[in-house]
Tab-separated table of C-alpha atoms in Angstrom:
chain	number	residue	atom	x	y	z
P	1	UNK	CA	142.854	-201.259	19.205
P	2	UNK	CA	143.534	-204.386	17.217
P	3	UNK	CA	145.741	-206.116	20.197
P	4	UNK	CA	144.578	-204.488	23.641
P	5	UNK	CA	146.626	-204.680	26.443
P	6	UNK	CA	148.154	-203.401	29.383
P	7	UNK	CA	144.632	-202.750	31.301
P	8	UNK	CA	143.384	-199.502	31.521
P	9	UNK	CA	145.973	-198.039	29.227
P	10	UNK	CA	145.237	-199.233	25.969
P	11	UNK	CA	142.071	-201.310	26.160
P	12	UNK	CA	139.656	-202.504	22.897
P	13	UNK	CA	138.918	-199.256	22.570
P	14	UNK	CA	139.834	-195.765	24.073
P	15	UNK	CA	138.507	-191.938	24.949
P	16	UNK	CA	140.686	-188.938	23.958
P	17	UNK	CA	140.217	-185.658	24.609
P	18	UNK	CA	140.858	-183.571	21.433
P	19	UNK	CA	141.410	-180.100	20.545
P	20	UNK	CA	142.685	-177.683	17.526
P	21	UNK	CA	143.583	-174.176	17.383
P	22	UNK	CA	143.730	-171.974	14.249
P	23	UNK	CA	145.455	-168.778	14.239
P	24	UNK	CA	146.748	-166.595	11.342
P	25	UNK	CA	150.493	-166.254	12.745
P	26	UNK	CA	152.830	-168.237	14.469
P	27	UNK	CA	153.091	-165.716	17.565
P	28	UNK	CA	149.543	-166.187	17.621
P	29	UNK	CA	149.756	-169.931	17.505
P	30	UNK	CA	152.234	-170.216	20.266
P	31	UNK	CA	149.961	-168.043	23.020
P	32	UNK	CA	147.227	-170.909	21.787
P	33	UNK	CA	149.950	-173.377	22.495
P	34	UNK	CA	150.848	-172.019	25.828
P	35	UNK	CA	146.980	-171.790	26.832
P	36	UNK	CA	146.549	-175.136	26.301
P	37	UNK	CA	149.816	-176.171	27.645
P	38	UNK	CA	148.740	-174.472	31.180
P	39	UNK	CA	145.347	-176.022	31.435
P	40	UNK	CA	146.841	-179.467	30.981
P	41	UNK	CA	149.479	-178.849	33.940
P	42	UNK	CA	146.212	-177.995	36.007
P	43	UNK	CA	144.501	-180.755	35.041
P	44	UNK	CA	146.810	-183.078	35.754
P	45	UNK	CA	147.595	-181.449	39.289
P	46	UNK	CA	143.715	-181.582	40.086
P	47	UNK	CA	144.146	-185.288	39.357
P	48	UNK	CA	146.667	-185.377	41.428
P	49	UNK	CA	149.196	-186.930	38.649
P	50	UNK	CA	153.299	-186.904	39.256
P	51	UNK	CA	154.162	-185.884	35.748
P	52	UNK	CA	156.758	-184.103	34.038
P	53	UNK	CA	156.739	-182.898	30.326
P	54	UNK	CA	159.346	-183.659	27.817
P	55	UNK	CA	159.926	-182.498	24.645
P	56	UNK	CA	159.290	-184.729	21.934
P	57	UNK	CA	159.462	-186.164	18.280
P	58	UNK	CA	156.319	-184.880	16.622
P	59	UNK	CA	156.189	-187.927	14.215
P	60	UNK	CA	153.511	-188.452	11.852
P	61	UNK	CA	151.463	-185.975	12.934
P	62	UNK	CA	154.089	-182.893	11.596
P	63	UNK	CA	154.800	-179.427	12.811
P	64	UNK	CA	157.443	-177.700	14.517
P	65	UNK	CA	157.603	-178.993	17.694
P	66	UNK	CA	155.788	-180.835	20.651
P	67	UNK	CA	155.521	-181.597	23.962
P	68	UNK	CA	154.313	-184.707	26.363
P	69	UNK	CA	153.054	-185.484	29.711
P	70	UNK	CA	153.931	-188.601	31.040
P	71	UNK	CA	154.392	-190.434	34.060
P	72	UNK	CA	157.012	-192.910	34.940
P	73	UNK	CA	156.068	-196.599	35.309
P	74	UNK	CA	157.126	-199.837	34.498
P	75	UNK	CA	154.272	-200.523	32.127
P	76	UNK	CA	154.661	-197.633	30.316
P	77	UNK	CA	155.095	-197.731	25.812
P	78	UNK	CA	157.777	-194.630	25.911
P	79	UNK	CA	160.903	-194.091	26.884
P	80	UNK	CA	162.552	-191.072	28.360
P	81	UNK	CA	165.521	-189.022	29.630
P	82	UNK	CA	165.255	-187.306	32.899
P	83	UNK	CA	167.748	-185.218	34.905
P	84	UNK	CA	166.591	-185.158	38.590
P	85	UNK	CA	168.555	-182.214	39.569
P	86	UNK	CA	167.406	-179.736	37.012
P	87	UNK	CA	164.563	-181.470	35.749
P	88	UNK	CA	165.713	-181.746	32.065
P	89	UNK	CA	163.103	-184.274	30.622
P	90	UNK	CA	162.952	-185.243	26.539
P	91	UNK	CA	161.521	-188.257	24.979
P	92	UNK	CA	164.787	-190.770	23.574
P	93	UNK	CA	163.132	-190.129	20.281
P	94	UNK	CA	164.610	-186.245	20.546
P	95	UNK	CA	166.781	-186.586	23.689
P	96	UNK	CA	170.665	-185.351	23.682
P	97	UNK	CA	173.455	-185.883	26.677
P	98	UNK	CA	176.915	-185.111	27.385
P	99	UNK	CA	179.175	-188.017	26.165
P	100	UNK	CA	183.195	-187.421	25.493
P	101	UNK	CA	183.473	-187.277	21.666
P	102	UNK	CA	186.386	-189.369	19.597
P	103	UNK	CA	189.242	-187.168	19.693
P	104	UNK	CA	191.284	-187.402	16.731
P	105	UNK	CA	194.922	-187.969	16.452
P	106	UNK	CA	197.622	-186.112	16.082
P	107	UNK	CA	199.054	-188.778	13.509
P	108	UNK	CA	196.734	-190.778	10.996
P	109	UNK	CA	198.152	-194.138	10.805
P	110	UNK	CA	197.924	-195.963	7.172
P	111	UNK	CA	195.060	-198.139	5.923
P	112	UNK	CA	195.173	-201.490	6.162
P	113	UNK	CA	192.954	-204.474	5.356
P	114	UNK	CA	192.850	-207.083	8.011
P	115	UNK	CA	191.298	-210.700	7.736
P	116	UNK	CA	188.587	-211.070	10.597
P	117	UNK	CA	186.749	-214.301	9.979
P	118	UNK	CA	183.295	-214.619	11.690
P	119	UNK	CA	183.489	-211.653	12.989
P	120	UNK	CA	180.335	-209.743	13.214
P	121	UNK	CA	180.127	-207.527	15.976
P	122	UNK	CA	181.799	-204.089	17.593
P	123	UNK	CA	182.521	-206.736	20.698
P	124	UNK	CA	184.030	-209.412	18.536
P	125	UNK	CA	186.028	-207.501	16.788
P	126	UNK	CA	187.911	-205.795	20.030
P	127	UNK	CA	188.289	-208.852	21.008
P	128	UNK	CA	189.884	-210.139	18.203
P	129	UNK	CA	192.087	-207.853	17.030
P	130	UNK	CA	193.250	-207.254	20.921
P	131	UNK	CA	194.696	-211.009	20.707
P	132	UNK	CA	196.684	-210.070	17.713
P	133	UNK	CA	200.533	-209.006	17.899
P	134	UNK	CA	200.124	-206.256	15.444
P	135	UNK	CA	197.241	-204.553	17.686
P	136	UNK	CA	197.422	-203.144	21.100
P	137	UNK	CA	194.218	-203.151	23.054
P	138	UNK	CA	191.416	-202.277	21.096
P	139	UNK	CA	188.439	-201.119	22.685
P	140	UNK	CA	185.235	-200.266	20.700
P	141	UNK	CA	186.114	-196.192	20.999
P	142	UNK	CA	187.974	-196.628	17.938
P	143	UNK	CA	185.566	-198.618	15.797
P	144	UNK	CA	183.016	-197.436	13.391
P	145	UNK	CA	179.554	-199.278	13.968
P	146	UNK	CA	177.869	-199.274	10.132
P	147	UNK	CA	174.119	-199.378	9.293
P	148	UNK	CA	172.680	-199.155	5.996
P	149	UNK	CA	168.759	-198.039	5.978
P	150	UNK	CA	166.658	-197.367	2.957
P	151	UNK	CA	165.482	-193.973	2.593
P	152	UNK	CA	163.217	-193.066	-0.570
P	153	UNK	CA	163.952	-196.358	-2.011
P	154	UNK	CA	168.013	-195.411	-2.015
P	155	UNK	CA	170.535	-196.863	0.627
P	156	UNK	CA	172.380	-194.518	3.123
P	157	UNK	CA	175.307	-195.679	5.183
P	158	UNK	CA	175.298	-194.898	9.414
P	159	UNK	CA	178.209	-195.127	11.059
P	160	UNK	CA	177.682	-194.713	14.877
P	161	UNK	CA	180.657	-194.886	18.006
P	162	UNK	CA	181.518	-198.347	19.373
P	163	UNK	CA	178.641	-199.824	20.508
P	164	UNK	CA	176.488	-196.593	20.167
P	165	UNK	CA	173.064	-197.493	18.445
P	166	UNK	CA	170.982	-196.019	15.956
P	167	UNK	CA	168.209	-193.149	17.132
P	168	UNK	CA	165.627	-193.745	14.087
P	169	UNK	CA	163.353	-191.515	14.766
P	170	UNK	CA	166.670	-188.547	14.449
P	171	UNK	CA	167.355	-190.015	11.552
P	172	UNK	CA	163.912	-189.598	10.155
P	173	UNK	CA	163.921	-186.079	11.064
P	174	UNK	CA	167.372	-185.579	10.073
P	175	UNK	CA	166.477	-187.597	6.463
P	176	UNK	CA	163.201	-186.035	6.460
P	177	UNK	CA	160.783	-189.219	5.619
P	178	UNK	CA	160.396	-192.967	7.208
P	179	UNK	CA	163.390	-195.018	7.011
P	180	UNK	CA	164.100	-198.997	7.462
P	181	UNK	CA	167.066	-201.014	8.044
P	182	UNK	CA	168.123	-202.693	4.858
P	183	UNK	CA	167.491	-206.149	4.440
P	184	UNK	CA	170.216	-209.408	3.873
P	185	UNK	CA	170.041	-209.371	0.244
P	186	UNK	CA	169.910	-205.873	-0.053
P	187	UNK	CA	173.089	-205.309	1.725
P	188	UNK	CA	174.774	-207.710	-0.204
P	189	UNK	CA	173.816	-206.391	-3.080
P	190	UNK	CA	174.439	-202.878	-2.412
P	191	UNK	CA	178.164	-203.306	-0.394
P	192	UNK	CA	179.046	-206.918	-1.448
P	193	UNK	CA	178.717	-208.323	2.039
P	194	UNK	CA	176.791	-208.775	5.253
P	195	UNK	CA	176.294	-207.039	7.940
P	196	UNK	CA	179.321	-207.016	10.335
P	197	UNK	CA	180.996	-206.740	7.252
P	198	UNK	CA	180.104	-202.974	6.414
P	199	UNK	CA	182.279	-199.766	6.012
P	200	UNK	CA	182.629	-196.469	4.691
P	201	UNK	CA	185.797	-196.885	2.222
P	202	UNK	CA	184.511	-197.579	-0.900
P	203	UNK	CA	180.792	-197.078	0.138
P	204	UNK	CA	179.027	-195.625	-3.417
P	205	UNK	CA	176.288	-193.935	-1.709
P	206	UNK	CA	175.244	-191.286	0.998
P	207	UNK	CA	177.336	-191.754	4.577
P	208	UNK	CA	175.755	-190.072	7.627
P	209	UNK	CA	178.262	-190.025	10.608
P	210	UNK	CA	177.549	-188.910	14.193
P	211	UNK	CA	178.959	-186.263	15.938
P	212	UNK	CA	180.752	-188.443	18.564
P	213	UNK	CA	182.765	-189.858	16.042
P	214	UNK	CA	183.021	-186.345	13.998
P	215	UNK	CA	186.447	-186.173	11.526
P	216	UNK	CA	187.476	-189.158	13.593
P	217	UNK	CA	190.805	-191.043	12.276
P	218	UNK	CA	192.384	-194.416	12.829
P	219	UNK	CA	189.103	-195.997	13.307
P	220	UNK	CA	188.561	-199.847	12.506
P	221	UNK	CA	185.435	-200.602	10.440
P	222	UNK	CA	184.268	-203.394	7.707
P	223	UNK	CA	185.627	-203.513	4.736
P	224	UNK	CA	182.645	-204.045	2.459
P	225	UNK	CA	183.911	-207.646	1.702
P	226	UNK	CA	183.104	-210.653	4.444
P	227	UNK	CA	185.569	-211.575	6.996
P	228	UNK	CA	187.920	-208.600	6.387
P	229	UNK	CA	188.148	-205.269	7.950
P	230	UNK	CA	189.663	-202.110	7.615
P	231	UNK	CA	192.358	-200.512	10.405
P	232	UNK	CA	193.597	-196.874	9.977
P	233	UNK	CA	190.344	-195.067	8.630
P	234	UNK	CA	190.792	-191.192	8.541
P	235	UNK	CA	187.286	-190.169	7.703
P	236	UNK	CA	188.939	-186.563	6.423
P	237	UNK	CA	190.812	-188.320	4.431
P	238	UNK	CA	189.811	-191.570	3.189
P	239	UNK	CA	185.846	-190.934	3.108
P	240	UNK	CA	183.894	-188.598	0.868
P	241	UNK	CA	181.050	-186.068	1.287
P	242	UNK	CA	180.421	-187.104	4.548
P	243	UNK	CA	177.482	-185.800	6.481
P	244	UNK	CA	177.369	-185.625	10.542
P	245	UNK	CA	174.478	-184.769	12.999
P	246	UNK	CA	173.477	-186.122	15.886
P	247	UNK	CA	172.014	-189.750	15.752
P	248	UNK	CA	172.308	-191.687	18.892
P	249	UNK	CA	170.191	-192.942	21.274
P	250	UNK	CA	170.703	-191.685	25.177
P	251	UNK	CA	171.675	-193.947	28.071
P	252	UNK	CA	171.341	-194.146	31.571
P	253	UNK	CA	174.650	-192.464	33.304
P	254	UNK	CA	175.328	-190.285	30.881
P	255	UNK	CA	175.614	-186.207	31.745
P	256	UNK	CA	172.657	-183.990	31.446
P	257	UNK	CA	172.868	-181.665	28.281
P	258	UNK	CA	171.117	-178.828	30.231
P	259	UNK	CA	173.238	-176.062	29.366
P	260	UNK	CA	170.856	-173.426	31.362
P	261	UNK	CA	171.326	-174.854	34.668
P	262	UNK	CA	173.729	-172.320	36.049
P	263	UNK	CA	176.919	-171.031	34.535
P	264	UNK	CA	178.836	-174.399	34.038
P	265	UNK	CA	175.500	-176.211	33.227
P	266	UNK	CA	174.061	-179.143	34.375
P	267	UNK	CA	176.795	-181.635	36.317
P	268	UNK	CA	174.545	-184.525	36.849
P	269	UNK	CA	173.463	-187.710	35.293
P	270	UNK	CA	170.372	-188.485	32.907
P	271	UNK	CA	168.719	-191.747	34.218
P	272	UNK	CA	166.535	-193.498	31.387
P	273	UNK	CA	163.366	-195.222	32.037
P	274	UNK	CA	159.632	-195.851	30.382
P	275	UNK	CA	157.099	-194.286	31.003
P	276	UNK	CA	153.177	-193.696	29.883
P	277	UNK	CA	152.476	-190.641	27.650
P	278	UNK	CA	148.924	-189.119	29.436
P	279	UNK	CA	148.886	-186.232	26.817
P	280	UNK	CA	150.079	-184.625	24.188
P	281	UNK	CA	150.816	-180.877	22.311
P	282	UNK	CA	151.558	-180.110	19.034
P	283	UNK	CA	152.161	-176.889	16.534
P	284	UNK	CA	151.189	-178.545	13.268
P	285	UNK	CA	152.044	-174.737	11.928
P	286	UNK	CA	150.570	-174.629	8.395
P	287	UNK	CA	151.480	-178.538	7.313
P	288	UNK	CA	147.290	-179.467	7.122
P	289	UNK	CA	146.152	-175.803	6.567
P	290	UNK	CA	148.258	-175.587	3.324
P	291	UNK	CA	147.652	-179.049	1.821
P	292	UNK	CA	144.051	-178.947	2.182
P	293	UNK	CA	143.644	-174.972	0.710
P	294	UNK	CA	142.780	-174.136	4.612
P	295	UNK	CA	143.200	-170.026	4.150
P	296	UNK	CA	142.185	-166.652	5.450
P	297	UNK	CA	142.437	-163.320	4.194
P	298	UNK	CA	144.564	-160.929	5.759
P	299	UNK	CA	143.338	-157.015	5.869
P	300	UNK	CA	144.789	-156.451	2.229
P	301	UNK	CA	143.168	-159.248	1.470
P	302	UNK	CA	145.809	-161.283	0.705
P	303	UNK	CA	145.522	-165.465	1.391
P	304	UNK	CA	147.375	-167.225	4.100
P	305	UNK	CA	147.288	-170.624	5.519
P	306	UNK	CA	145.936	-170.879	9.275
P	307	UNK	CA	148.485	-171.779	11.290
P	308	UNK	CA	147.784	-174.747	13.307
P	309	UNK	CA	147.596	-176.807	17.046
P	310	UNK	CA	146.709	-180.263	18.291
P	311	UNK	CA	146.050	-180.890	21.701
P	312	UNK	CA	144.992	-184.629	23.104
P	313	UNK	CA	144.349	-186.400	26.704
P	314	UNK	CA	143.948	-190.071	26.720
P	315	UNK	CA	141.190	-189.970	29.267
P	316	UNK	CA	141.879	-193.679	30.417
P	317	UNK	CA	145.612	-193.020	30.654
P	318	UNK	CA	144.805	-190.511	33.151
P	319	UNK	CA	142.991	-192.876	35.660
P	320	UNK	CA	145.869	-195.677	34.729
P	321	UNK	CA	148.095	-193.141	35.699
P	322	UNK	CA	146.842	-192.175	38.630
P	323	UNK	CA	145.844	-196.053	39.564
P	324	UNK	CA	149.943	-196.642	39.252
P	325	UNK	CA	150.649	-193.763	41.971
P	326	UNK	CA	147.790	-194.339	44.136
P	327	UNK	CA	147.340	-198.086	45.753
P	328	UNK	CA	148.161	-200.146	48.122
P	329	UNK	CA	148.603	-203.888	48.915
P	330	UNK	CA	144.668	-203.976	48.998
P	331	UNK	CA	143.450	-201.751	46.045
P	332	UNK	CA	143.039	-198.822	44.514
P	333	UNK	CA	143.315	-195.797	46.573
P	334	UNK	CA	140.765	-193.182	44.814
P	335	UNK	CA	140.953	-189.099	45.151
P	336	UNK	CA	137.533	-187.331	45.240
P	337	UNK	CA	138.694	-185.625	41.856
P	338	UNK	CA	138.418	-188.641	39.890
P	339	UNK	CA	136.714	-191.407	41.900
P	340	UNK	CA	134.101	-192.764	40.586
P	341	UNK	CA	132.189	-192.317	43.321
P	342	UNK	CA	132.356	-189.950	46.409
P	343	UNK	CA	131.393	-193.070	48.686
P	344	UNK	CA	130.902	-196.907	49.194
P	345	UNK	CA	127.896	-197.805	51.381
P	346	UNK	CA	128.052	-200.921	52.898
P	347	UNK	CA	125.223	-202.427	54.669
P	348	UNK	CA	126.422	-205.445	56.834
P	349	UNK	CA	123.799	-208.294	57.128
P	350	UNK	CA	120.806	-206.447	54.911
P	351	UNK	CA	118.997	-209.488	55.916
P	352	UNK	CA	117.682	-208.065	58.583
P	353	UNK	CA	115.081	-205.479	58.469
P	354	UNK	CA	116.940	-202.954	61.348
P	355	UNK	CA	119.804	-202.915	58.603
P	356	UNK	CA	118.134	-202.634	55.011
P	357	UNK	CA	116.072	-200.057	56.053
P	358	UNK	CA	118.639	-197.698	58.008
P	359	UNK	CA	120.934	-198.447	54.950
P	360	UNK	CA	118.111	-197.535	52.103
P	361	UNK	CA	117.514	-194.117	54.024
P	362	UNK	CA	121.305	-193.132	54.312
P	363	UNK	CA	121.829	-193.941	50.700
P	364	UNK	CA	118.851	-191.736	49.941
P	365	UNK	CA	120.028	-189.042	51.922
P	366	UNK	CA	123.624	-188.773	50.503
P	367	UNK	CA	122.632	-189.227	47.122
P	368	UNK	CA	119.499	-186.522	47.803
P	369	UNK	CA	122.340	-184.371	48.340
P	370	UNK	CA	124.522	-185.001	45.628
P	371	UNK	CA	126.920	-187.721	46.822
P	372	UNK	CA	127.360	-190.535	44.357
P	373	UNK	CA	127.106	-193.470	46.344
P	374	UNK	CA	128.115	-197.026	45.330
P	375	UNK	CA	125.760	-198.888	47.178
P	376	UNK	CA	126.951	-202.355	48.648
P	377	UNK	CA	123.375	-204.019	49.225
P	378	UNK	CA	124.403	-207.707	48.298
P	379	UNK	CA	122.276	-210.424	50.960
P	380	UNK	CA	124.410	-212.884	49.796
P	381	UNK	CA	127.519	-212.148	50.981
P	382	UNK	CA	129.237	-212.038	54.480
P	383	UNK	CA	130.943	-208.831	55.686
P	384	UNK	CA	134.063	-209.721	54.835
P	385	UNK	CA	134.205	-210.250	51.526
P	386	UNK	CA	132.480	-206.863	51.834
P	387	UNK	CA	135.308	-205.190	53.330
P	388	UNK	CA	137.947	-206.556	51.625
P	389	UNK	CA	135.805	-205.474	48.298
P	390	UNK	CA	135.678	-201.774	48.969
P	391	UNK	CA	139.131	-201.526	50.066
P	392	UNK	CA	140.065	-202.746	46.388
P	393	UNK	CA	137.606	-200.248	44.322
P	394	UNK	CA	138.623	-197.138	46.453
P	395	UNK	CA	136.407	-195.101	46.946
P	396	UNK	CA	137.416	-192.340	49.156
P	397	UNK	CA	134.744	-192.966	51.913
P	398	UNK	CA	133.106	-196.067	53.057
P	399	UNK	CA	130.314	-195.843	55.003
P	400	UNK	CA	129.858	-199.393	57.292
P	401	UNK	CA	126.080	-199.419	58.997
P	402	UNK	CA	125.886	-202.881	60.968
P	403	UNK	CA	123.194	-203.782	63.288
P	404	UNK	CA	125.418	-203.645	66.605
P	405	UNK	CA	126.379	-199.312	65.509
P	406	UNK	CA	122.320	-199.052	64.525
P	407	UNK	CA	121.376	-199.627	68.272
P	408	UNK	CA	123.375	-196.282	69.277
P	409	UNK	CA	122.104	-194.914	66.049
P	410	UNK	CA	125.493	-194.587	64.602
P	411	UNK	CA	127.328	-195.476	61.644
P	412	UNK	CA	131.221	-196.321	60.640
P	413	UNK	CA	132.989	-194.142	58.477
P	414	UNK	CA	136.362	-195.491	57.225
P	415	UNK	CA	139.224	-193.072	55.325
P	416	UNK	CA	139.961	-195.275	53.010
P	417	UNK	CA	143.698	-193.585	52.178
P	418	UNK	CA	144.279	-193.224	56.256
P	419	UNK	CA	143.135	-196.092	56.901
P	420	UNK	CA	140.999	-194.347	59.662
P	421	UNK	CA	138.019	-195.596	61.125
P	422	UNK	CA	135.379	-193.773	63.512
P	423	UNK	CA	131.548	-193.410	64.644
P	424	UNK	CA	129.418	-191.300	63.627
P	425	UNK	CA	125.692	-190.207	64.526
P	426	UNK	CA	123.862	-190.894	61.410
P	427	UNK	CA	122.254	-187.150	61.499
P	428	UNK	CA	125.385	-186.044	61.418
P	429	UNK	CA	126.773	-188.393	58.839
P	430	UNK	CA	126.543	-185.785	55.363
P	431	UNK	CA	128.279	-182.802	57.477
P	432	UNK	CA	131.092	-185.416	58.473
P	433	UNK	CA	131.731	-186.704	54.777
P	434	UNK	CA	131.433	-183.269	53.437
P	435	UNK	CA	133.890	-182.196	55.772
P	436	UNK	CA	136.547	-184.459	54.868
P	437	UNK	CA	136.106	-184.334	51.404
P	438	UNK	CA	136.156	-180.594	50.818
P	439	UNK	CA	138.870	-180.339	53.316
């Protein structure tokens, strides 16, 4: 990675578990998709991992559809809409919600072209237009937000609800291709003003509307010429060959789409947070197969493209994952399943013969029987610092032999996600550990 960051997520460079599948249908493909699906979910349980899966934006990479596991945090890259009640989950890229739609009016009022000098946003222009005589209270439910992106090297015209913004990556997979937002002087020279100053009426090239604002009338918008605006938009009537789909981004608050959650549907709220992606599923269907002549013969020996799957675990992103639900004030708190080691040894005062030696046998011992032991033998260092060391690595055992315990040939054995602490006799150390971590 060219700018690492964020720790153990994206680091210098990174481990991923990859895998394909290649089948010669699509019913095929999606029992591949589903195995692969299930052993993630029971990976991730074995790590212990609070995830949920969303359905996603399958970008770059193609294909029909996909699927991620993530995790919430606070220094997670995605974003994502959740429903708590019936555990709707989608990426922003892809998510929907229940918001009430611009209803139109019974009457279309005329158009009119209204001076609005340095007036650039949905905000400014309520306000505005509310401190005129000739306008009630405007609010920005009847405005027209405009955004003109380049697409294939031609411009295309967005017009979004109020304050609404612009879901990209929909519009990519609505437009089919990568898009960007047009730049100063090509607005200009495309509408014959800046932005703030934008509108449909008159607008030469493709308009994409969405669906809140859907055959939407008396609707304020620019008026392709700076400092002026345009009241009294009927886009039946005063805009042509207008295309609608759905384009916005999601927002916390706003209802759950989840239409299968009981007769009436979902009734609660989506709440919109980041999160870290820890994997990720794919059907690529026959996008790779077909441009790169990837075919099989069928039994009349007729060609076909395979029909294909991606499947990928950021290995790191599962311990930073698991790091962000298990700690406390003093460290990491590690589960057997992916510590890196089963136990931390710590001999107290090795200096001393009594302790060293007692220490070097237990560690030979545990790791004789196939503990992995991180071995604390440092002479240099008092038992604090020792302590408050192997509370912040984790391990799920600690193992404390001091000279005073030695005498009654005992050892300590501290839990490190309890937090409890007892003696043990040292012959009966192994059965002890094993006990608690099989348990």
């Amino acid at each position: 990675e060219p700018r690492p960051r964020s720790g153990v997520i994206r680091t210098r460079q990174f481990l991923m578990k990859d895998a394909y599948s290649f089948d010669i249908n699509q019913d095929e493909q999606n029992k591949s998709y589903n195995k692969h699906d299930s052993a993630y979910r029971n990976i991730f349980d074995r790590c212990k991992i609070k995830y949920f899966v969303v359905g996603a934006h399958s970008g770059a990479m193609g294909g029909s559809g996909s699927e991620e596991f993530m995790v919430k945090s606070d220094a997670g890259e995605d974003t994502v809409a959740h429903c708590e009640s019936c555990g709707y989950s989608a990426n922003v890229e892809v998510a929907v919600s229940k918001v009430e739609a611009k209803k139109r009016a019974e009457k279309s009022e005329d158009i009119k072209e209204i001076h609005t000098p340095n007036v650039k946003s949905i905000d400014e222009l309520c306000e505005f237009l509310s401190q005129r005589d000739a306008f009630a209270k405007i609010d920005e439910s009847q405005c027209a937000k405009s955004r003109v992106y380049i697409h294939d090297g031609k411009p295309v015209l967005i017009l979004m609800y109020g304050n609404d913004d612009v879901n990209e990556s929909k519009l990519e997979n609505y437009l089919g291709g990568t898009v960007r937002p047009g730049q100063p002087e090509e607005l200009l020279e495309i509408t014959g003003a800046d932005a703030g100053s934008i509108g449909p009426v008159g607008f030469k090239h493709r308009i994409i509307v969405d669906n809140r604002i859907k055959d939407a009338n008396n609707m304020f918008s620019g008026a392709n010429k700076n400092d002026y605006h345009i009241s009294g938009i009927d886009f039946k009537r005063d805009v042509e060959k207008l295309e609608y789909t759905d384009l916005r981004i999601v927002k916390t608050g706003e209802g759950c789409p989840n239409l299968s959650a009981g007769q009436a549907g979902c009734d609660s709220k989506l709440d919109v947070f980041t999160a870290i992606e820890l994997g990720h599923i794919f059907k690529l269907g026959t996008k790779y197969s077909e441009a790169m002549g990837a075919l099989y013969l069928d039994e009349n020996g007729k060609e076909h493209p395979i029909v294909m799957g991606s499947y990928g675990i950021g290995v790191e992103r599962v311990m930073a994952c698991y790091i962000e639900q298990n700690y406390d004030d003093n460290g990491i708190i590690w589960d057997k399943t992916l510590a890196p080691f089963d136990i931390q040894l710590l001999g107290l005062n090795m200096k001393k013969e009594l302790v060293a030696e007692a220490s070097n046998k237990i560690y030979d011992e545990l790791t004789g029987s196939g503990f992995e032991v991180l071995f604390d033998d440092r002479t240099n260092v008092q038992a604090g610092f020792k302590f408050k060391d192997a509370d912040l690595l984790g391990m799920p055992v600690q193992v404390i032999v001091g000279d005073k315990k030695l005498k009654d040939n005992k050892a300590e054995v501290k839990i490190r996600r309890t937090g409890e602490r007892f003696d043990v006799e040292i012959s009966d150390l192994q059965n002890k550990i094993e006990e608690y971590l099989n348990g």
